[in-house]
Tab-separated table of C-alpha atoms in Angstrom:
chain	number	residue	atom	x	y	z
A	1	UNK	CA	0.000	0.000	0.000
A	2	UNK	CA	1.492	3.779	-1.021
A	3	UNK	CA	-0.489	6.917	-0.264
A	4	UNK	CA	0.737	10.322	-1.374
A	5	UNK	CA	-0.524	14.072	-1.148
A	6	UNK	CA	-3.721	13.449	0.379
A	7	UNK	CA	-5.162	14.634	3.690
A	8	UNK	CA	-7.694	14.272	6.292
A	9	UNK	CA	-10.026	17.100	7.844
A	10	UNK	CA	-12.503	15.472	10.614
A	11	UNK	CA	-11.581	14.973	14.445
A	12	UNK	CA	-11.344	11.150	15.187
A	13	UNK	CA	-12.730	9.907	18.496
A	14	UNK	CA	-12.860	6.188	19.778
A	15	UNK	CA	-12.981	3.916	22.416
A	16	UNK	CA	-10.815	1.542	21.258
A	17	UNK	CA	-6.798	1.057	20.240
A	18	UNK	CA	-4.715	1.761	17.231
A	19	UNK	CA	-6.531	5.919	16.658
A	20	UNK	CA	-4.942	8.161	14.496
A	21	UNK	CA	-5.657	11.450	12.423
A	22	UNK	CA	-4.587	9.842	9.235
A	23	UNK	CA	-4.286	5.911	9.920
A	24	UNK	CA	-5.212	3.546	12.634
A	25	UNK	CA	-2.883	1.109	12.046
A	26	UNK	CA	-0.015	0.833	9.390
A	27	UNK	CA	1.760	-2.175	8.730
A	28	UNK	CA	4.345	-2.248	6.168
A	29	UNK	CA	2.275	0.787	4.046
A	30	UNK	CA	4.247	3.855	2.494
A	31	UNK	CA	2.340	7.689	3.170
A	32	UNK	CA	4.050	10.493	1.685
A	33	UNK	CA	3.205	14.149	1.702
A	34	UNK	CA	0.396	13.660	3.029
A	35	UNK	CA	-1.338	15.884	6.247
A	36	UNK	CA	-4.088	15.251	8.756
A	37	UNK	CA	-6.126	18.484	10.160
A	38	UNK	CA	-8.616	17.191	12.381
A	39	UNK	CA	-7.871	16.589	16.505
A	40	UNK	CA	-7.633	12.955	17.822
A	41	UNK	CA	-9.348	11.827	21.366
A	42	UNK	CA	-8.978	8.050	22.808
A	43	UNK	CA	-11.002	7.379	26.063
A	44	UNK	CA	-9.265	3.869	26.390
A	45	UNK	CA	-8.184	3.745	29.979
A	46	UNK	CA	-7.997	0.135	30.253
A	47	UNK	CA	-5.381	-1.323	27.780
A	48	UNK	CA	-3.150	0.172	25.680
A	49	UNK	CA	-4.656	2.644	23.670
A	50	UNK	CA	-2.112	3.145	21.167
A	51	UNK	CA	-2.846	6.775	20.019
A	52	UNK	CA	-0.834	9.292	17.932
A	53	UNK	CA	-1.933	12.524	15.980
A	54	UNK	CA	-1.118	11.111	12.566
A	55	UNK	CA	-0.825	6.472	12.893
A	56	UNK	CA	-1.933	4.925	16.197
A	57	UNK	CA	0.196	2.364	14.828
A	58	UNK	CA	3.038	1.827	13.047
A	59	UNK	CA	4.473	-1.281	12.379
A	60	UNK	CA	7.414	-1.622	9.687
A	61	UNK	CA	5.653	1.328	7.713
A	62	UNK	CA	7.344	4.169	5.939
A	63	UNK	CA	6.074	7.695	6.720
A	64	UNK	CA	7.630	10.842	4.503
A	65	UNK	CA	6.674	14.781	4.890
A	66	UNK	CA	3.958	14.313	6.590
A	67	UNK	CA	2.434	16.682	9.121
A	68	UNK	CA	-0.226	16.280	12.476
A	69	UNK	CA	-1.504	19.834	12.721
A	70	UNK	CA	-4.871	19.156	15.461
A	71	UNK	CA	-4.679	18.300	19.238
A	72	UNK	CA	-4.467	14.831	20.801
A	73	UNK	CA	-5.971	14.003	23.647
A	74	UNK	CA	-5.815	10.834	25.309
A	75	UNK	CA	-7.733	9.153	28.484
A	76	UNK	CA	-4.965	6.116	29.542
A	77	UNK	CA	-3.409	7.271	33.436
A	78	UNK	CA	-0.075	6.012	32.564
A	79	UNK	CA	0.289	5.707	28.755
A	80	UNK	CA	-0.102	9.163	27.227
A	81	UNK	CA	-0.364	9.364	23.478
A	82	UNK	CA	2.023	10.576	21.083
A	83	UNK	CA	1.883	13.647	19.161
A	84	UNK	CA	2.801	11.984	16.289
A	85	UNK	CA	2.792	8.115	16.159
A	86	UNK	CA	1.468	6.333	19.182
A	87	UNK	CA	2.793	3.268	18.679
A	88	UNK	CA	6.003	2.325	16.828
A	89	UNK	CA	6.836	-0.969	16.312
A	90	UNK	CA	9.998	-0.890	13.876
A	91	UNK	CA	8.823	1.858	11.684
A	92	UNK	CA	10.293	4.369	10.027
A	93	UNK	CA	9.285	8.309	9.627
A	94	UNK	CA	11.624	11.207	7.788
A	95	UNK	CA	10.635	14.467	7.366
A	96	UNK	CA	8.042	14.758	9.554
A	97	UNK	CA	5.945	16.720	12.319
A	98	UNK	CA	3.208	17.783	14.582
A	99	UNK	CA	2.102	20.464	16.257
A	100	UNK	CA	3.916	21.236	19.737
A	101	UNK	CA	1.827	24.410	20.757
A	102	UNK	CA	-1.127	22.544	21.094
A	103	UNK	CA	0.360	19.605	22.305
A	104	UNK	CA	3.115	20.948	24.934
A	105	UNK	CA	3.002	17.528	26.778
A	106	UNK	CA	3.491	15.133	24.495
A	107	UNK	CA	6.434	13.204	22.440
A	108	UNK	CA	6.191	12.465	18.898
A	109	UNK	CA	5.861	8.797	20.008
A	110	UNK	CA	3.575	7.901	22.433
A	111	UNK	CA	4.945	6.684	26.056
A	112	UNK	CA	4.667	2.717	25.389
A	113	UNK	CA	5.868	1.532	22.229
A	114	UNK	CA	7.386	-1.954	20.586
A	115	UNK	CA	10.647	-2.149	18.876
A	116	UNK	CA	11.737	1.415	18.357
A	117	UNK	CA	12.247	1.974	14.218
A	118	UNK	CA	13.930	5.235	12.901
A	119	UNK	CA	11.999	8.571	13.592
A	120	UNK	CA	12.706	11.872	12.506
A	121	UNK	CA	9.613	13.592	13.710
A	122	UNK	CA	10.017	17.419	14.508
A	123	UNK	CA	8.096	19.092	17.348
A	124	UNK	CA	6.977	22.327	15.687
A	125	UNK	CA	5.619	25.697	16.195
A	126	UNK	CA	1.802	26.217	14.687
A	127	UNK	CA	3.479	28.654	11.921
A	128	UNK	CA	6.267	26.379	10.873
A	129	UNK	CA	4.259	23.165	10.891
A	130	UNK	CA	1.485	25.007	8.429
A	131	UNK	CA	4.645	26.355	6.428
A	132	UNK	CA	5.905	22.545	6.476
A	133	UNK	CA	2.332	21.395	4.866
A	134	UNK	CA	2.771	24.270	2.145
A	135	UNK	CA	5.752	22.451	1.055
A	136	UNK	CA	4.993	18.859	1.273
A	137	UNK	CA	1.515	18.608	0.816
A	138	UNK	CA	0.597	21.688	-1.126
A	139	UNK	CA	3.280	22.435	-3.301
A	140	UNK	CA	4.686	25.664	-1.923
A	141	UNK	CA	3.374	29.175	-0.984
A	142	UNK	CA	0.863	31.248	-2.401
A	143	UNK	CA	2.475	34.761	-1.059
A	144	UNK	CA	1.230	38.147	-1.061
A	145	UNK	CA	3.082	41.142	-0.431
A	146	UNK	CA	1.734	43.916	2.510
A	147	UNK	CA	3.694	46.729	2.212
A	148	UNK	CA	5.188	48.712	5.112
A	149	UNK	CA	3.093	51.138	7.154
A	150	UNK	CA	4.997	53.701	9.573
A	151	UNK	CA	3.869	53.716	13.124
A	152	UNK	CA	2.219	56.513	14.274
A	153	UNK	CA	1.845	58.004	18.194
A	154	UNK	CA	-1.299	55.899	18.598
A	155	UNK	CA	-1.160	52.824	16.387
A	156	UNK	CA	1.185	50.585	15.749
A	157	UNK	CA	2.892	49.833	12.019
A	158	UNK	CA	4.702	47.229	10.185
A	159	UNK	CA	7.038	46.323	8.188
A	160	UNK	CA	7.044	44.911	4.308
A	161	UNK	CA	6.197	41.149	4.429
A	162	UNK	CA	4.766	38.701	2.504
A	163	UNK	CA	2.087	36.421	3.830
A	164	UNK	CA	0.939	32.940	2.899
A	165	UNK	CA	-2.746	32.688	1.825
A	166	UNK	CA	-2.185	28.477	2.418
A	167	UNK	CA	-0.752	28.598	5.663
A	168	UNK	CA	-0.713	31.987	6.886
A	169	UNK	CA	2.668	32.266	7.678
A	170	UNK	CA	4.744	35.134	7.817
A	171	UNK	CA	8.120	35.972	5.342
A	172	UNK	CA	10.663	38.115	5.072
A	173	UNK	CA	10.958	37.700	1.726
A	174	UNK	CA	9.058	37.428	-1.564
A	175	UNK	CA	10.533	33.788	-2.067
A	176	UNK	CA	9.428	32.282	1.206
A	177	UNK	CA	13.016	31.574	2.564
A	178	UNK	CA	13.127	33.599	5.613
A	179	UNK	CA	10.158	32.630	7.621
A	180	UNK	CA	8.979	35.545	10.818
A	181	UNK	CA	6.251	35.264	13.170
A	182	UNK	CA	3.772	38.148	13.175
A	183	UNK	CA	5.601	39.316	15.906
A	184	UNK	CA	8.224	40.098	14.048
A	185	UNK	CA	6.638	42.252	11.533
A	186	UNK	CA	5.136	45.175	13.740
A	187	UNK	CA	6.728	48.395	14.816
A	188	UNK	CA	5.903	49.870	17.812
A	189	UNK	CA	4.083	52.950	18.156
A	190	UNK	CA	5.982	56.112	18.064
A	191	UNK	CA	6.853	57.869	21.446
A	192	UNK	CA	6.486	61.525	19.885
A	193	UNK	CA	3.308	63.137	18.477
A	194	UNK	CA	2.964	62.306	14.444
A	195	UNK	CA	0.807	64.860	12.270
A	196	UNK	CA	-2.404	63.037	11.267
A	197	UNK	CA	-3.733	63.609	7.887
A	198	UNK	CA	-5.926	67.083	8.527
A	199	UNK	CA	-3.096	69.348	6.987
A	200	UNK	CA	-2.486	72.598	8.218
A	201	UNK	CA	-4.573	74.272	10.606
A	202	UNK	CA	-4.148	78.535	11.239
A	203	UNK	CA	-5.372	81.035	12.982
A	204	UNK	CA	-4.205	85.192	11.980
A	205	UNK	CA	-1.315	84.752	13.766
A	206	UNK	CA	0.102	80.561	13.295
A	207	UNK	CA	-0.383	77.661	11.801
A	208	UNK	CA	0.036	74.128	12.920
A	209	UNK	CA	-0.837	70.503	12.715
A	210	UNK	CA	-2.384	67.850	15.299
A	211	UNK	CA	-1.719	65.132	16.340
A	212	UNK	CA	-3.794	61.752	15.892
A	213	UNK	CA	-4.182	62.705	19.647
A	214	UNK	CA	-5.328	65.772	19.712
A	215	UNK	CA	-2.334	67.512	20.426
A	216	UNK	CA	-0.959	70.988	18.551
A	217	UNK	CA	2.536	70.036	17.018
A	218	UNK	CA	5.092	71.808	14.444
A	219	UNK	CA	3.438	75.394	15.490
A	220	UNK	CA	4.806	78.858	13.785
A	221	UNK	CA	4.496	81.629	13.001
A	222	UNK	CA	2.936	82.830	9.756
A	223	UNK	CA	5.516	83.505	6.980
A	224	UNK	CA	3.866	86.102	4.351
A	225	UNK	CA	4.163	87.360	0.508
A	226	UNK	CA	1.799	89.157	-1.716
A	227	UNK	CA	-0.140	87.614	-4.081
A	228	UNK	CA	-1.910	90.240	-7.237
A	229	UNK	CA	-5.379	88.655	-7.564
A	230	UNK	CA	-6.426	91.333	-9.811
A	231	UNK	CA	-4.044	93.535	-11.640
A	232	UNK	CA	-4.934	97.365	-11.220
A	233	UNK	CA	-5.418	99.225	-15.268
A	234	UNK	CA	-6.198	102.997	-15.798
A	235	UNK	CA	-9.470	102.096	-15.755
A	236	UNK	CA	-10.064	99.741	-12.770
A	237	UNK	CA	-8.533	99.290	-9.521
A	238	UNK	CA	-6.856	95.755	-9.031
A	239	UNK	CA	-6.269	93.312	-5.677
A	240	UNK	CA	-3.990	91.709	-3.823
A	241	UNK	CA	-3.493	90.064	-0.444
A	242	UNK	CA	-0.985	88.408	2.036
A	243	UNK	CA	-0.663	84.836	1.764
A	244	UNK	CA	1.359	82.374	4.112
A	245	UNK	CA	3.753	80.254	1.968
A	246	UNK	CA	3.494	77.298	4.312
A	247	UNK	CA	-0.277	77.237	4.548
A	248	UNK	CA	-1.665	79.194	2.584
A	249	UNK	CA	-3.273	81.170	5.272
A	250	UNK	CA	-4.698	84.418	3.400
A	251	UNK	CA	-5.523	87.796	4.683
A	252	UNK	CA	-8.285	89.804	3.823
A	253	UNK	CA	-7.811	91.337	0.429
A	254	UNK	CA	-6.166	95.271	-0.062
A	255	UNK	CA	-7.453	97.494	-3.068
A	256	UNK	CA	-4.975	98.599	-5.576
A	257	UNK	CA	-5.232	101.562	-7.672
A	258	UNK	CA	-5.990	102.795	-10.810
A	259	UNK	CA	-2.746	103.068	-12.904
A	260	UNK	CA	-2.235	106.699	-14.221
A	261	UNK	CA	-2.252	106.557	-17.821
A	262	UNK	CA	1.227	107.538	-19.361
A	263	UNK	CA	2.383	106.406	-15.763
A	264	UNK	CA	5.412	104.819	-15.817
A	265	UNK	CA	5.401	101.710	-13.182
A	266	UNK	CA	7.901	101.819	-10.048
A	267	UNK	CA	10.632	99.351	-10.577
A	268	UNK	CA	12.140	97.824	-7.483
A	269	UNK	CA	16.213	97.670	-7.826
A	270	UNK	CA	17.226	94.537	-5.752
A	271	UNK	CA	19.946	94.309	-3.794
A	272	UNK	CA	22.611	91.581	-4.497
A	273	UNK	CA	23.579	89.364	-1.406
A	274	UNK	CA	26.709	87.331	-2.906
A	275	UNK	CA	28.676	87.093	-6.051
A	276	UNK	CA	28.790	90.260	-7.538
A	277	UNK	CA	31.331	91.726	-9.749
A	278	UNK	CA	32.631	87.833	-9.619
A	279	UNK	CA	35.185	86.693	-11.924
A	280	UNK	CA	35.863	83.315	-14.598
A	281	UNK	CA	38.204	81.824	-16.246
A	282	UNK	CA	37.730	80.282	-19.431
A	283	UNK	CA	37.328	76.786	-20.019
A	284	UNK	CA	38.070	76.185	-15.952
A	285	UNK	CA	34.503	74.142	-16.162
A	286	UNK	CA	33.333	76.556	-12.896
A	287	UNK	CA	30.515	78.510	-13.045
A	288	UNK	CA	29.759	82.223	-11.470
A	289	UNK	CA	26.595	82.022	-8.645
A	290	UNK	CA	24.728	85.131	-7.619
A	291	UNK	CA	22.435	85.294	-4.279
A	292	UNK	CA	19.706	88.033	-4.754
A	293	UNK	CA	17.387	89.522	-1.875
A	294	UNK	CA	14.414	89.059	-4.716
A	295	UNK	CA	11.014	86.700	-4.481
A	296	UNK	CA	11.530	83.743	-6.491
A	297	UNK	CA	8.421	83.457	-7.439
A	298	UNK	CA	8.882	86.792	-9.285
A	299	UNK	CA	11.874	85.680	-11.407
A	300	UNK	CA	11.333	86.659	-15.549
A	301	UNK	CA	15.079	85.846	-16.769
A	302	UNK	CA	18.952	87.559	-17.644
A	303	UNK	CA	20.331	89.829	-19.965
A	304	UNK	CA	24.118	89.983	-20.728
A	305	UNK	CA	25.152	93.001	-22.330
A	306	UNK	CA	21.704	93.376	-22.758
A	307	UNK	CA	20.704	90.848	-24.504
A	308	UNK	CA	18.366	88.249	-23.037
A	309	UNK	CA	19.777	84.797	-22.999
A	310	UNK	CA	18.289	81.344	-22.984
A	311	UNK	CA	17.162	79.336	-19.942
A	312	UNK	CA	19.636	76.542	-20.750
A	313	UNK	CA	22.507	78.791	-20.226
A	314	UNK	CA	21.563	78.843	-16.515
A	315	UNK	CA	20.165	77.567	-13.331
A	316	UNK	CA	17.835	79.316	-11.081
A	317	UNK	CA	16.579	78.494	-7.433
A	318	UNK	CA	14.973	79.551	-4.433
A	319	UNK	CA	16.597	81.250	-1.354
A	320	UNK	CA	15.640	83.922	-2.095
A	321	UNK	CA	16.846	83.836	-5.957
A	322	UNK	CA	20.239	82.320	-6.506
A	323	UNK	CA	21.161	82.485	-10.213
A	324	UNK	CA	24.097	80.373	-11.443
A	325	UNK	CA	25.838	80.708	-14.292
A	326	UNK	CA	26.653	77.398	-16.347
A	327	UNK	CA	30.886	77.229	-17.943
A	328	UNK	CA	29.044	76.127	-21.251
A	329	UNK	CA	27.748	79.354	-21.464
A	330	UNK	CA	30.558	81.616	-20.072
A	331	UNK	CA	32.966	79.600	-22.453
A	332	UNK	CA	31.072	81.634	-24.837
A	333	UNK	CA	32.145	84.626	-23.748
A	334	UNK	CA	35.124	87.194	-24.616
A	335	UNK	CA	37.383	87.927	-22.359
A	336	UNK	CA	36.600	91.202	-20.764
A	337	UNK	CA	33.963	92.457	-18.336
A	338	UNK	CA	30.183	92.147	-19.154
A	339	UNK	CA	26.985	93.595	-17.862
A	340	UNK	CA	24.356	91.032	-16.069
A	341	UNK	CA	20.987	92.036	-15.529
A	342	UNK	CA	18.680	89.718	-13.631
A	343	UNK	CA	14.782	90.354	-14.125
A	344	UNK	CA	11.596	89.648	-11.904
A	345	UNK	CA	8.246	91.180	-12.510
A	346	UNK	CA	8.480	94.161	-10.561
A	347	UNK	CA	12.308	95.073	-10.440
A	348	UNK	CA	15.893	94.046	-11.471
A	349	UNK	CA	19.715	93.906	-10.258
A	350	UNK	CA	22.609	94.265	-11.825
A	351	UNK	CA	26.150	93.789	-11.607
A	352	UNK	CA	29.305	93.314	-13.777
A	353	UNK	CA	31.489	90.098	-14.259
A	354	UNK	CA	35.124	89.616	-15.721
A	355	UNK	CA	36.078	86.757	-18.493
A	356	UNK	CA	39.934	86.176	-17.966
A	357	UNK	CA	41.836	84.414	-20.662
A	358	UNK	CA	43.203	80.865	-19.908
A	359	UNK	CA	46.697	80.440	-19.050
A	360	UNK	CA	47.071	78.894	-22.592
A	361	UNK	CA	45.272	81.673	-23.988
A	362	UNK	CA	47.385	83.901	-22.524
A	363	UNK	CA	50.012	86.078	-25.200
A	364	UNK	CA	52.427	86.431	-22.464
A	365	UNK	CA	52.504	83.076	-21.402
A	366	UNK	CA	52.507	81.944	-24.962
A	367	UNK	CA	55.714	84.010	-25.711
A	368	UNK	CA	57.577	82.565	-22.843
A	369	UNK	CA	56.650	79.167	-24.211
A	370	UNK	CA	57.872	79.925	-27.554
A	371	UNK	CA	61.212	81.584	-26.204
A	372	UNK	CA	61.648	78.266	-23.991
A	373	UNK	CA	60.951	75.778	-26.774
A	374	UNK	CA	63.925	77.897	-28.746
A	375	UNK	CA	66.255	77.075	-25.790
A	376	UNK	CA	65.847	73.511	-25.962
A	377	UNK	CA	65.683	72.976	-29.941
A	378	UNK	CA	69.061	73.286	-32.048
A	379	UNK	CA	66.889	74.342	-35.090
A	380	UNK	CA	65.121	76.942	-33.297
A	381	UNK	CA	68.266	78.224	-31.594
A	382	UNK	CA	70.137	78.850	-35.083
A	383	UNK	CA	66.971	80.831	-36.225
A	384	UNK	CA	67.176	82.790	-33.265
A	385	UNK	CA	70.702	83.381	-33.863
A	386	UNK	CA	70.207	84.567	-37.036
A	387	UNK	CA	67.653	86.857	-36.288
A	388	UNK	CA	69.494	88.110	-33.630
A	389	UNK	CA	72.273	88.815	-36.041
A	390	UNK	CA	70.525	90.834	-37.891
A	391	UNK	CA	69.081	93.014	-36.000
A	392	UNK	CA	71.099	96.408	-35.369
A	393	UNK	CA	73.692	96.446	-32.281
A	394	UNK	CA	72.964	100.385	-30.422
A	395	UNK	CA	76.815	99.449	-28.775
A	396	UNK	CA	78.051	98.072	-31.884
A	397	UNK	CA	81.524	99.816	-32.945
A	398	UNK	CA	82.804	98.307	-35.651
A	399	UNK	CA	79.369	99.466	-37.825
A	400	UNK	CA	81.225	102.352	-40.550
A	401	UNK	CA	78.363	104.587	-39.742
A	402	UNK	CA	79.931	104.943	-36.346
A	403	UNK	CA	82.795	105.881	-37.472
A	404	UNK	CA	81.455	108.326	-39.820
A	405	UNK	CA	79.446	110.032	-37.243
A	406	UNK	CA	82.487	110.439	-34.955
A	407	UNK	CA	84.684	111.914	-38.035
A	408	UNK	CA	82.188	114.422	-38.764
A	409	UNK	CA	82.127	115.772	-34.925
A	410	UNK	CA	85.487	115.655	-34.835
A	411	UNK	CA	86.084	118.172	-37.836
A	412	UNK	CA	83.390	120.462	-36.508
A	413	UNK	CA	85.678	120.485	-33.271
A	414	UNK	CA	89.028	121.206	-34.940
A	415	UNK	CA	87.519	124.114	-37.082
A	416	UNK	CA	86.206	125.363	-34.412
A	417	UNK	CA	88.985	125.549	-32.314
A	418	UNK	CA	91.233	127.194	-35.374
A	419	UNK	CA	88.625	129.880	-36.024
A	420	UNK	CA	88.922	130.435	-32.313
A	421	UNK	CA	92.345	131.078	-31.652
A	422	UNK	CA	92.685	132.738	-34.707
A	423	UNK	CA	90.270	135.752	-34.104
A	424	UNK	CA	91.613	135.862	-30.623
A	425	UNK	CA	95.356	137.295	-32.440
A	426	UNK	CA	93.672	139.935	-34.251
């Protein structure tokens, strides 16, 4: 006889020997991967009763992966029943187990038995024995992922696991591998006040959130900027209020007026906080940054030299408007110093930056290079020579204009000293 993957459900009661969940008595049979549910009772008190959660008997049989998940109960004062088998008489089990939380008191094999066989029977945790009948009897896991939920001040959390539909056991792990109890999948509740989901509440002055509690958390002050809800024409007065940038708090409304016609508007010039009149040098892949005390919000774009240039050519952020330059763009750029003119809706700044000339770029630098590479090369040496040769000497004596020039002088001295002495004997 051979049984495989099957399993029993009902509860087995009786008044007489050899009860099991699966089998009464096996002799000589084979039962793999198989599993019985259902809770086993004897009331035999007067004999043996032989009584075990999965065989009350088994005698030279051959049990595999199989699995005793219900409660046995027997009624004998001196021979209790085993969790497992409850009588062995030289037979063999591998791979198996029953359930040790609901049977703390019991052995696999019950406590009077024949010739002992070969057991490997496991005493087992409810979790790990339902995990053990995924595998042998069902044919794995059917998992499902529960993703992980943050604890909050009042209710607890947990962390991403996966969960057996089968067996309801807990994992670690989308595979199955790493089997947890649900113990070990829950955070504890948080110590400090969390902010629920109600947003921001305000009064004039604050703003704030609650907590799940009831308690006010994360309270400030209101931080304000205008906001145009209606612009103001030569014909009709506009709008505008205060808004909080963290809540959105908003004060009444304030009127605007009428725009005189031929008016020009009032321009606000910002002030520059870092970076100006900053310097770059070409093709150093740096860039130039410039802080502005300006609303970001406001920002319309740059002019160099007064012409407006792309967005691409820079970056732009918030606190309050810090404007960087990219090197792909400055690369661009002569060497020299260049007007910048940053733009918002209701004003400007401006400053000037300098372009300096690589070191390669540089003609002095380039010179010495030159004059250096002569030094070392033969070739360029005799040029230089050469050159040098034929370029006029100031100190140079044997040149015949020299002498020439110093004959002439000296005849103008001679006649002049004759002339001299001669009208001084007349």
């Amino acid at each position: 006889m051979e049984i495989e993957h099957c399993a029993s459900y009902g509860n087995v009661e009786a008044n007489n020997w050899n009860t099991g969940g699966f089998v009464g008595y096996l002799e000589k049979g084979k039962i793999r991967n198989s599993v019985s549910y259902g809770n086993v009772k004897s009331t035999v008190a007067g004999w043996e009763p032989k009584t075990g959660g999965f065989s009350g008997t088994n005698t030279k049989g051959n049990i595999q992966n199989c699995n005793a998940a219900g409660t046995v109960t027997g009624s004998h004062p001196t021979i209790a029943p085993g969790g497992f088998i409850g009588y062995d008489n030289n037979g063999t089990t591998a791979g198996c187990a029953f359930d040790k939380k609901k049977n703390p008191s019991l052995n696999a094999v019950g406590a009077d038995s024949g010739t002992p066989g070969s057991n490997q029977i496991k005493a087992a945790d409810t979790t790990s024995l339902l995990s053990n009948i995924c595998g042998s009897y069902l044919g794995g896991h059917t998992l499902s992922k529960v993703d992980r939920k943050e604890a909050t001040h009042l209710t607890e959390g947990n962390i991403q696991y996966w969960v057996c539909a089968n067996c309801g056991g807990y994992f670690s792990d989308a595979s199955g591998a790493n089997m947890i109890t649900s113990l070990d999948v829950v955070i504890a509740k948080s110590a400090e006040h969390t902010a629920d989901r109600t947003g921001w509440h305000s009064d004039a002055d604050n703003h704030w959130n609650t907590c799940e509690c009831g308690e006010k958390i994360n309270q400030s002050g209101h931080s304000f900027t205008w906001v145009i809800d209606k612009e103001a024409t030569s014909t009709e007065k506009g709008s505008k209020h205060e808004q909080c940038t963290v809540c959105n708090y908003a004060k009444t409304a304030v009127e605007i007026p009428p725009v005189k016609a031929g008016a020009e508007e009032t321009k606000t010039s910002y002030k520059i906080i870092e970076g100006t009149e900053s310097s770059y040098v070409l093709q150093s892949g740096n860039s130039l940054t410039i802080r502005v005390d300006a609303e970001f919000s406001k920002f319309a774009g740059i002019k160099v030299d007064g012409v407006q240039i792309g967005k691409d050519n820079y970056d732009v952020k918030s606190g309050s408007t810090i404007v960087t330059l990219k090197s792909s763009y400055l690369n661009t750029l002569t060497a020299g110093t260049h007007n910048l003119e940053m733009l918002w809706t209701d004003g400007s700044a401006s400053t000037t930056f300098t372009i300096q000339a690589s070191v390669n770029q540089n003609p002095d630098n380039k010179n010495q290079e030159t004059a250096t590479a002569s030094n070392t090369h033969p070739a360029a040496q005799n040029n230089t020579k050469q050159t040098t040769d034929k370029s006029p000497k100031t100190g140079d004596y044997n040149n015949p204009l020299v002498w020439a020039a110093w004959l002439i002088v000296s005849e103008i001295i001679i006649a002049g000293t004759v002339y001299y002495r001669k009208k001084k004997h007349l």
